[in-house]
Coordinates of C-alpha atoms and ligand atoms in Angstrom, one line a residue:
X281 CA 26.6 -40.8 -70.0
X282 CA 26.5 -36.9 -70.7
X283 CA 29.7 -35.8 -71.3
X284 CA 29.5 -33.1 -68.7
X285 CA 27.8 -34.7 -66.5
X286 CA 31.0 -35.2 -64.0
X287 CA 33.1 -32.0 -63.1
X288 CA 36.1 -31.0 -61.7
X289 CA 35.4 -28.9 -58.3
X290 CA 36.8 -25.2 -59.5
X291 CA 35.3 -22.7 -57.9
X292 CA 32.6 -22.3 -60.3
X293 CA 31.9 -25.9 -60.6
X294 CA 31.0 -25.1 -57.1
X295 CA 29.0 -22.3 -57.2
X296 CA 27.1 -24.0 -60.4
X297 CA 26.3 -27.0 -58.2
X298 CA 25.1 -24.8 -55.2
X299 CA 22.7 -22.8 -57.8
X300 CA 21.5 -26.1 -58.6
X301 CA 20.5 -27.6 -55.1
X302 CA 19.0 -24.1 -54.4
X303 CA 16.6 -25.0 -57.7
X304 CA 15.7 -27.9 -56.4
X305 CA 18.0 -30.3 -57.5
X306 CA 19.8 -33.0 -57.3
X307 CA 23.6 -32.9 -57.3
X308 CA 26.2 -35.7 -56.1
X309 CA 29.7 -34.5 -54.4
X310 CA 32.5 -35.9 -52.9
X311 CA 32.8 -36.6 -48.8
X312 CA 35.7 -38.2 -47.1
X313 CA 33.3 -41.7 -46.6
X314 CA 31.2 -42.3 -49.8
X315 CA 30.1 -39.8 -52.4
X316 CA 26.6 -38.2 -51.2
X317 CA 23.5 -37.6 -53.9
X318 CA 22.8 -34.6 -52.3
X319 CA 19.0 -32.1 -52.7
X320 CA 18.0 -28.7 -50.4
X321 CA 16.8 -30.7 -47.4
X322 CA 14.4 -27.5 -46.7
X323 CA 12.4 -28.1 -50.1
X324 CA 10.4 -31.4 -50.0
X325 CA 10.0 -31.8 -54.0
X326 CA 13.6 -32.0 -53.9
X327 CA 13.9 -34.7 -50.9
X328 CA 11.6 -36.5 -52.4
X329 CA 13.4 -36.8 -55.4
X330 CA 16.2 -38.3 -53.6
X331 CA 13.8 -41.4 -53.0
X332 CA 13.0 -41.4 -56.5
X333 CA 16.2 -41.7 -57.9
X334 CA 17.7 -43.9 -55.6
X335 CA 14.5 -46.4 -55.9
X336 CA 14.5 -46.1 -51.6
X337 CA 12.2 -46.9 -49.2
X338 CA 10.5 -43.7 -47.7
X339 CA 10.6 -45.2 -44.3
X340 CA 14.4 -44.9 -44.3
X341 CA 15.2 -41.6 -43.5
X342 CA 18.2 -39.2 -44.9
X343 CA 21.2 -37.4 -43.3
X344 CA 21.8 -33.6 -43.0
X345 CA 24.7 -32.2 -43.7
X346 CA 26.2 -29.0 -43.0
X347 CA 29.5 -27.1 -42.5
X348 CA 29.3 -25.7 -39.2
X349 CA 27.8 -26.0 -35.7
X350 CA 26.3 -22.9 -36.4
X351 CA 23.9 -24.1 -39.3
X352 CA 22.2 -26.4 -37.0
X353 CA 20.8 -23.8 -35.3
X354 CA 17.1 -24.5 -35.0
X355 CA 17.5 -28.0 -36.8
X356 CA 18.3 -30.5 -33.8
X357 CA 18.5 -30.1 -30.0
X358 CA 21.7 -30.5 -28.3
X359 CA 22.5 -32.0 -25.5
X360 CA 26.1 -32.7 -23.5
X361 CA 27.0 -36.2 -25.5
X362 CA 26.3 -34.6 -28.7
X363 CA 28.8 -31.5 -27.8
X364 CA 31.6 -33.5 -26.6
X365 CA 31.5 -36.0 -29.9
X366 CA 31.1 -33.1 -31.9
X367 CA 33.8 -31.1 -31.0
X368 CA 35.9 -34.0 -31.0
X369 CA 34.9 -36.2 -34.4
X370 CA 33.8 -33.1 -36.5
X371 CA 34.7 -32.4 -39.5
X372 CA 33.9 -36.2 -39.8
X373 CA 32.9 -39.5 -40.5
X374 CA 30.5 -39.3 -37.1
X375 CA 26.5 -39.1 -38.0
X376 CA 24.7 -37.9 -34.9
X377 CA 20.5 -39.0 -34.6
X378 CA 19.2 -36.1 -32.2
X379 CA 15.8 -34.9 -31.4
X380 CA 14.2 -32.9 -34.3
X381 CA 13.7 -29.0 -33.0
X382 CA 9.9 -28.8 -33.2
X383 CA 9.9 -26.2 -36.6
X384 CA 13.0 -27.3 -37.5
X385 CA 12.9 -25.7 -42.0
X386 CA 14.0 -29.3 -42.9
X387 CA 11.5 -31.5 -44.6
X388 CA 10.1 -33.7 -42.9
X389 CA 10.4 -36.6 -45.4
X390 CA 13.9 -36.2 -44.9
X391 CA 13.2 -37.7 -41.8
X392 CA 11.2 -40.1 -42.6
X393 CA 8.8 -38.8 -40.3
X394 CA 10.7 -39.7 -37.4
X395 CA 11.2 -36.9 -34.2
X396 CA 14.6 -37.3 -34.5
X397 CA 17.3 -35.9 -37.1
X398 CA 20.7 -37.5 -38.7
X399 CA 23.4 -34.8 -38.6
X400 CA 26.6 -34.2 -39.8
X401 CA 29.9 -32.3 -40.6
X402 CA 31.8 -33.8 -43.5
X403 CA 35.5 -33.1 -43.7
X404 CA 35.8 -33.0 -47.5
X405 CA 37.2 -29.8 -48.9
X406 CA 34.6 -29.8 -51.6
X407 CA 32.2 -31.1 -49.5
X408 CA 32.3 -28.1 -47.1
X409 CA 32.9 -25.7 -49.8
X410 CA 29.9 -26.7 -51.5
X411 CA 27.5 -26.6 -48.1
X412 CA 29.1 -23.2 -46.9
X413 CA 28.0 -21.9 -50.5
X414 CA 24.7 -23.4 -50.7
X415 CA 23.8 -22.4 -47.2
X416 CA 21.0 -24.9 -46.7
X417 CA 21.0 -28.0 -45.1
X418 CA 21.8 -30.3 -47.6
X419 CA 20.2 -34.3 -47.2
X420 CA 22.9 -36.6 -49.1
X421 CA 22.6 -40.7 -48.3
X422 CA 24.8 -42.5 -50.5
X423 CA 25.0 -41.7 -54.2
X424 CA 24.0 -45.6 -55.4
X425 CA 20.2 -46.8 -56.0
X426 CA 19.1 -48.5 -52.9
X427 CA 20.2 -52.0 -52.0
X428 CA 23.8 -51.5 -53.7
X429 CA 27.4 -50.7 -53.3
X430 CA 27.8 -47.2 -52.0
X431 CA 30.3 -44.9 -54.2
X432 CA 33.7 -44.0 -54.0
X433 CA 34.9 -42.7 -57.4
X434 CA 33.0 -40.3 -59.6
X435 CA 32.3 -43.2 -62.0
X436 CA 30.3 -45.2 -59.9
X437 CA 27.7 -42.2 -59.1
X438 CA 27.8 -42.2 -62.5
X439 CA 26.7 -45.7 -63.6
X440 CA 24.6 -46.0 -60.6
X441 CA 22.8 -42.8 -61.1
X442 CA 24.2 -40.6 -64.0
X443 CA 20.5 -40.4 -65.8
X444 CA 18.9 -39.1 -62.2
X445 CA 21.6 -36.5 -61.0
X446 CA 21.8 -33.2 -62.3
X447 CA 25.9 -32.6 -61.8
X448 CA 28.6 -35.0 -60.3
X449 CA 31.3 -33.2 -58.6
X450 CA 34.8 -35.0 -59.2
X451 CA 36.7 -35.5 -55.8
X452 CA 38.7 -38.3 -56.4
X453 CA 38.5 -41.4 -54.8
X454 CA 37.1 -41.1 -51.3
X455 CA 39.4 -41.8 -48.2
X456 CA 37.7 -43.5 -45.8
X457 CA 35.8 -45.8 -48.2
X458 CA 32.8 -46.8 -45.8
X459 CA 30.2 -44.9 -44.7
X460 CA 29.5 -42.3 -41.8
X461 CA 29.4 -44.1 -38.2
X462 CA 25.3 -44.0 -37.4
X463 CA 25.5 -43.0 -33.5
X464 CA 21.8 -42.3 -31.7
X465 CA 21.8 -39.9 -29.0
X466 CA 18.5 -39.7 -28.7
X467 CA 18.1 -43.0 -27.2
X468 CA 18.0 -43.7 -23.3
X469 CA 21.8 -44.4 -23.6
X470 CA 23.9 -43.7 -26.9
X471 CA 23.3 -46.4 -29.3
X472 CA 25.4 -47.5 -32.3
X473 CA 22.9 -48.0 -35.4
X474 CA 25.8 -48.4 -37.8
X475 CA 29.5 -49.0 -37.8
X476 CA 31.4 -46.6 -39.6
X477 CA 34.7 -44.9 -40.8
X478 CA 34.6 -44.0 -36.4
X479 CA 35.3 -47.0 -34.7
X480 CA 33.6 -48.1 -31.4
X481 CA 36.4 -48.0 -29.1
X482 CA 37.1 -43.9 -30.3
X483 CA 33.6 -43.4 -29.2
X484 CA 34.1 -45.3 -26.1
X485 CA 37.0 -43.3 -25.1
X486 CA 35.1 -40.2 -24.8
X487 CA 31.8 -41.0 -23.8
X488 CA 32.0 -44.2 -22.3
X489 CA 29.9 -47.8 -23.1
X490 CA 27.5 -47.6 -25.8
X491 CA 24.9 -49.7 -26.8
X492 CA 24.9 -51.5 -29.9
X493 CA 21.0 -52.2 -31.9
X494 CA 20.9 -55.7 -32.1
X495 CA 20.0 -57.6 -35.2
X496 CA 18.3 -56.3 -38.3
X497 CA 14.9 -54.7 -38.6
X498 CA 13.5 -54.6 -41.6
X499 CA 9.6 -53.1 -40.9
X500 CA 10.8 -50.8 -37.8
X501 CA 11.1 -46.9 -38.3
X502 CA 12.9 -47.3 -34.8
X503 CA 16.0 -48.4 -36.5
X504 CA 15.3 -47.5 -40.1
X505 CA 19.4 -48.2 -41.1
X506 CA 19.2 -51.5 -40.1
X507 CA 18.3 -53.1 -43.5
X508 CA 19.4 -56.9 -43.5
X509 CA 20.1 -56.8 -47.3
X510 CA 22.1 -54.2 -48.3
X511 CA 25.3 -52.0 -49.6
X512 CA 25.0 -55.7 -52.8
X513 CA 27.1 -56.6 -55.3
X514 CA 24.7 -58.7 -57.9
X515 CA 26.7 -61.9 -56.9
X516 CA 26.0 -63.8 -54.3
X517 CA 28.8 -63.3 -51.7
X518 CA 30.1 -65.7 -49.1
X519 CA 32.3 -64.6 -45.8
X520 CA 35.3 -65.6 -44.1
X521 CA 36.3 -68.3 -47.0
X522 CA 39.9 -69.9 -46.7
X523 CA 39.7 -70.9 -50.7
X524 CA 37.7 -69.8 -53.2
X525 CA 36.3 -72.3 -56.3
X526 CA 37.2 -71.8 -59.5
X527 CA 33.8 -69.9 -60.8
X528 CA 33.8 -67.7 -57.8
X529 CA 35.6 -64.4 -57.5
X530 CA 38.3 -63.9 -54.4
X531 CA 38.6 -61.1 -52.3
X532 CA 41.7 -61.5 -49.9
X533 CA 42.9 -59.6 -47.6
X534 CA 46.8 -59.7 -45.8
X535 CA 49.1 -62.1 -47.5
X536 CA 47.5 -64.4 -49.9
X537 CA 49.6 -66.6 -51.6
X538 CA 48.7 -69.7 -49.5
X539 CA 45.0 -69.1 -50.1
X540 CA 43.7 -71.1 -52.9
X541 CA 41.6 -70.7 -56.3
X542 CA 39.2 -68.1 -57.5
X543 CA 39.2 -67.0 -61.3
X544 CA 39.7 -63.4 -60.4
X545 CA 41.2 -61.9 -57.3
X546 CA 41.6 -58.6 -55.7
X547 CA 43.4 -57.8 -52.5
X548 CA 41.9 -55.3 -50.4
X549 CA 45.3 -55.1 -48.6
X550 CA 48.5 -57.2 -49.1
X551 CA 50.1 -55.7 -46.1
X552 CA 46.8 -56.3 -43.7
X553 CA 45.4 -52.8 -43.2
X554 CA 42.5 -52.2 -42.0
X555 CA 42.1 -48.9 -43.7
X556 CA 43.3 -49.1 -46.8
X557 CA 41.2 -52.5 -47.5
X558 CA 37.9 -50.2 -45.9
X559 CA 38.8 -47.6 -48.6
X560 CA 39.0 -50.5 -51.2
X561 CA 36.3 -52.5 -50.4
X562 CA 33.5 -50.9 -52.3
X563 CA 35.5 -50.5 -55.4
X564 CA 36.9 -54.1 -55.6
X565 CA 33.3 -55.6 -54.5
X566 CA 32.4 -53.9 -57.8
X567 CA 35.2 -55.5 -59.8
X568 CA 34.7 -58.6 -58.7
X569 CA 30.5 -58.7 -59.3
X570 CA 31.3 -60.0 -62.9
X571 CA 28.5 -62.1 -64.7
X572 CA 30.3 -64.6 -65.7
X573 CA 30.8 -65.7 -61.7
X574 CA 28.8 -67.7 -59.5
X575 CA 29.7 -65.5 -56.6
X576 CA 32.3 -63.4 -54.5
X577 CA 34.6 -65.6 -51.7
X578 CA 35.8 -63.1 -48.9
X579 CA 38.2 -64.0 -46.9
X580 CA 37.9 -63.5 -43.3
X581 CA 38.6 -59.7 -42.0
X582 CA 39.8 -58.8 -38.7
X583 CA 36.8 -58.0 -36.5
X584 CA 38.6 -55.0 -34.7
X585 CA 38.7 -51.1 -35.7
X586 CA 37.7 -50.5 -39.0
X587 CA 37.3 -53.9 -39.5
X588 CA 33.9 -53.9 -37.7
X589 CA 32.6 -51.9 -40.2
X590 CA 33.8 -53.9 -43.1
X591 CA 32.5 -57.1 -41.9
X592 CA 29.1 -55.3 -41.0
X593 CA 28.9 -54.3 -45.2
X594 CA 30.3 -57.8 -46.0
X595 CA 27.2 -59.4 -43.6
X596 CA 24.6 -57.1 -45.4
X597 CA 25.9 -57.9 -48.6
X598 CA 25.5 -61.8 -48.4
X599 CA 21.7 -61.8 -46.8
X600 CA 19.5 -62.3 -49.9
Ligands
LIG4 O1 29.0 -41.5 -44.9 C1 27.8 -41.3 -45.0 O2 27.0 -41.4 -43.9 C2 27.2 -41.0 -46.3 C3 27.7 -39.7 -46.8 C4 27.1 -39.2 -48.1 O3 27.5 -38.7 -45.8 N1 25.7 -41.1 -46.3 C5 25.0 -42.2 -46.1 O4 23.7 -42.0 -46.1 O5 25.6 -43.3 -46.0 P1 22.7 -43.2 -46.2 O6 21.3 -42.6 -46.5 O7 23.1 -44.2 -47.2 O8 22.6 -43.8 -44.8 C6 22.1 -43.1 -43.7 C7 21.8 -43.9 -42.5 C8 20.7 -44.9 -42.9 O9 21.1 -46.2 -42.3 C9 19.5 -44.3 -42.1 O10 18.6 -45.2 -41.8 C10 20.2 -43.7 -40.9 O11 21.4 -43.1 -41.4 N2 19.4 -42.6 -40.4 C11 19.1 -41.4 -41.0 N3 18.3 -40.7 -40.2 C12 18.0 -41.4 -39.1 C13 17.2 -41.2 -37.9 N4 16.5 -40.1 -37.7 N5 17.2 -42.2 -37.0 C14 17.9 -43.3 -37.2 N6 18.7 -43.6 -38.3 C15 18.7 -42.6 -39.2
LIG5 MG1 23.5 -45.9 -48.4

C-alpha cells in the first residue's frame, strides 16, 4: 500500500481530494453508511473509471451525491414524495431514483443509461465538506470491487481498492454500517429497491405503503440493484444457524453462550442491538472469511428495523 495513500480529513486533505475529482479522478471518502469510491459524475472518463476499478457491471448504475437541495438543480425532477422524504431524511442514509432532467450535466453512464437518477445527501461532515468544495455532483457506489463486502474503515477501501484510488480520506469507522436505503419514486407508487440504514416503517410513517421489488433480477436494468449474489465474503455463508461446526466460523448476535461450536466467533451485538450489529456487520463478515474455514454460520437476526437490512446483505451474501 502507498504510504500516503490514506489521509486524515484536514482541511487541505480536503481541498487536495476535491482538486483531484475535478481532474478526473478517483478519490474514496467517508459517509455515515459505507465509505463511497467517489469520481466527477459530470466527466464520463471519470465514471467510467469507477466501473473499472470496481470490476462492475455497466448495467448497474451509480448514485449522485451532493450537499444541498440546491445542487440538484437541473439534475432530477422533483415531485411532492421526493420533497417530503427529503426534507425529512436528508442529510441521510435515504437514496432517492427520480426522473433524469432531460440535459441533466451528469454522465449518462452514471446512470447506466437509465431515464431515471439515484440521488442523495450524505450526513458525513467530511462527506459534505468534500462535495460543497468540489461543487460537482459527485457518483460514489461503495468503495469495494463488485460482488464484495462494502467498506467501513479506511482499511478496507484500501485492500479492496488501494492500487485503483487516487486518495482515501480517513473518517473513521462509519456509523450506520449498511448502505443507503434504495427508494424509487419514479415508479407508479414508491418502491423500495433496497433496504437500508432507513427502515421501512420510517418511510411508511410519512408517505404511507410502499411497495417492495420482489425477488432478484439479475438481466433487468429495471431494477439494476437487485443483484442475487452480492455485498460476499469468499466463504460460503449459511443463515439463521442455532450452532455452528467446528470448521465454520460463528457470527452471533444477542446473548450467545448457549449457542454451540464454531472455531472463531464474533458477536455483532451481545446486548441484541439492531444498530450496533448493522454497523458491525461488514467488518466482522470480513474477520470471519478466513481461509482456513469451510464457511461463515449466522445466527438468526431479528427481521424488524435495521434488521431488514442486515438479513437482506446476509441473503445476498449466501446466493452463489
Ligand atoms: O450508502 C450508500 O448508498 C453508498 C454510499 C457510498 O453512498 N453507496 C452505495 O452505492 O451503496 P452502490 O453503487 O454500491 O449501490 C447503489 C445502488 C445499486 O443497487 C444501484 O443499482 C441502485 O443504487 N441504483 C442506482 N441508480 C439507480 C437507478 N437509476 N434506478 C434504480 N436503482 C439505481
Ligand atoms: Mg455496493
Amino acid at each position: 500500500m502507498r504510504s500516503n495513500l490514506i489521509i486524515a480529513p484536514s482541511p487541505s486533505a480536503i481541498a487536495d481530494a476535491a482538486t483531484l475529482l475535478r481532474h478526473g479522478k478517483l478519490v474514496a471518502f467517508p459517509t455515515e453508511t459505507v465509505y463511497g469510491l467517489g469520481a466527477d459524475a459530470t466527466n464520463d472518463k471519470a465514471v467510467a473509471a469507477i466501473y473499472a476499478a470496481k470490476g462492475r457491471p455497466q448495467f448497474n448504475p451509480l448514485i449522485i451525491h451532493v450537499a444541498d437541495l440546491a445542487a440538484l438543480d437541473g439534475l432530477i425532477i422533483w415531485n411532492d414524495t421526493a420533497r417530503l422524504l427529503a426534507g425529512q431524511f436528508w442529510p441521510g442514509a435515504l437514496t432517492l431514483v427520480l426522473p433524469r432532467q432531460p440535459h441533466a450535466p451528469v454522465s449518462l453512464l452514471a446512470s447506466a443509461g437509465l431515464d431515471t437518477m439515484a440521488v442523495r445527501i450524505p450526513s458525513h461532515p467530511v462527506a459534505l465538506q468534500l462535495l460543497r468544495e468540489v461543487g460537482r455532483p459527485i457518483a460514489a457506489p461503495s468503495a469495494n470491487a463488485s460482488g464484495k463486502l462494502s467498506p467501513t474503515t479506511p482499511l478496507h477501501v484500501a485492500e479492496s481498492l488501494g492500487d485503483k484510488v487516487d486518495l482515501i480520506l480517513a473518517g473513521g469507522k462509519t456509523q450506520i454500517g449498511v448502505e443507503s436505503t434504495v427508494l424509487n419514486l419514479a415508479a407508479p407508487r414508491p418502491t423500495l429497491l433496497r433496504p437500508g440504514g432507513v427502515t421501512r416503517e420510517q418511510l411508511e410513517k410519512l408517505i404511507g405503503a410502499i411497495d417492495v421489488a420482489t425477488g432478484s433480477d439479475d438481466t433487468a436494468p429495471a431494477a439494476p440493484g437487485m443483484l442475487s449474489a452480492h455485498y460476499a465474503p469468499t466463504l460460503p455463508l449459511r443463515m439463521n444457524a442455532d450452532n455452528a461446526a467446528p470448521d465454520e466460523a460463528f457470527l452471533t448476535f444477542g446473548p450467545d453462550v448457549f449457542v454451540k461450536g464454531g472455531a472463531l466467533r464474533l458477536n455483532l451485538s451481545p446486548e441484541g442491538a439492531l444498530q450496533e450489529a448493522a454497523a458491525n456487520l461488514f467488518a466482522m463478515l470480513r474477520q470471519l472469511d478466513q481461509p482456513h474455514l469451510k464457511g461463515i454460520a449466522v445466527m438468526p437476526i431479528p427481521h424488524r428495523d435495521l434488521g431488514v437490512a442486515i438479513n437482506d446483505r446476509l441473503q445476498r451474501a449466501s446466493v452463489r
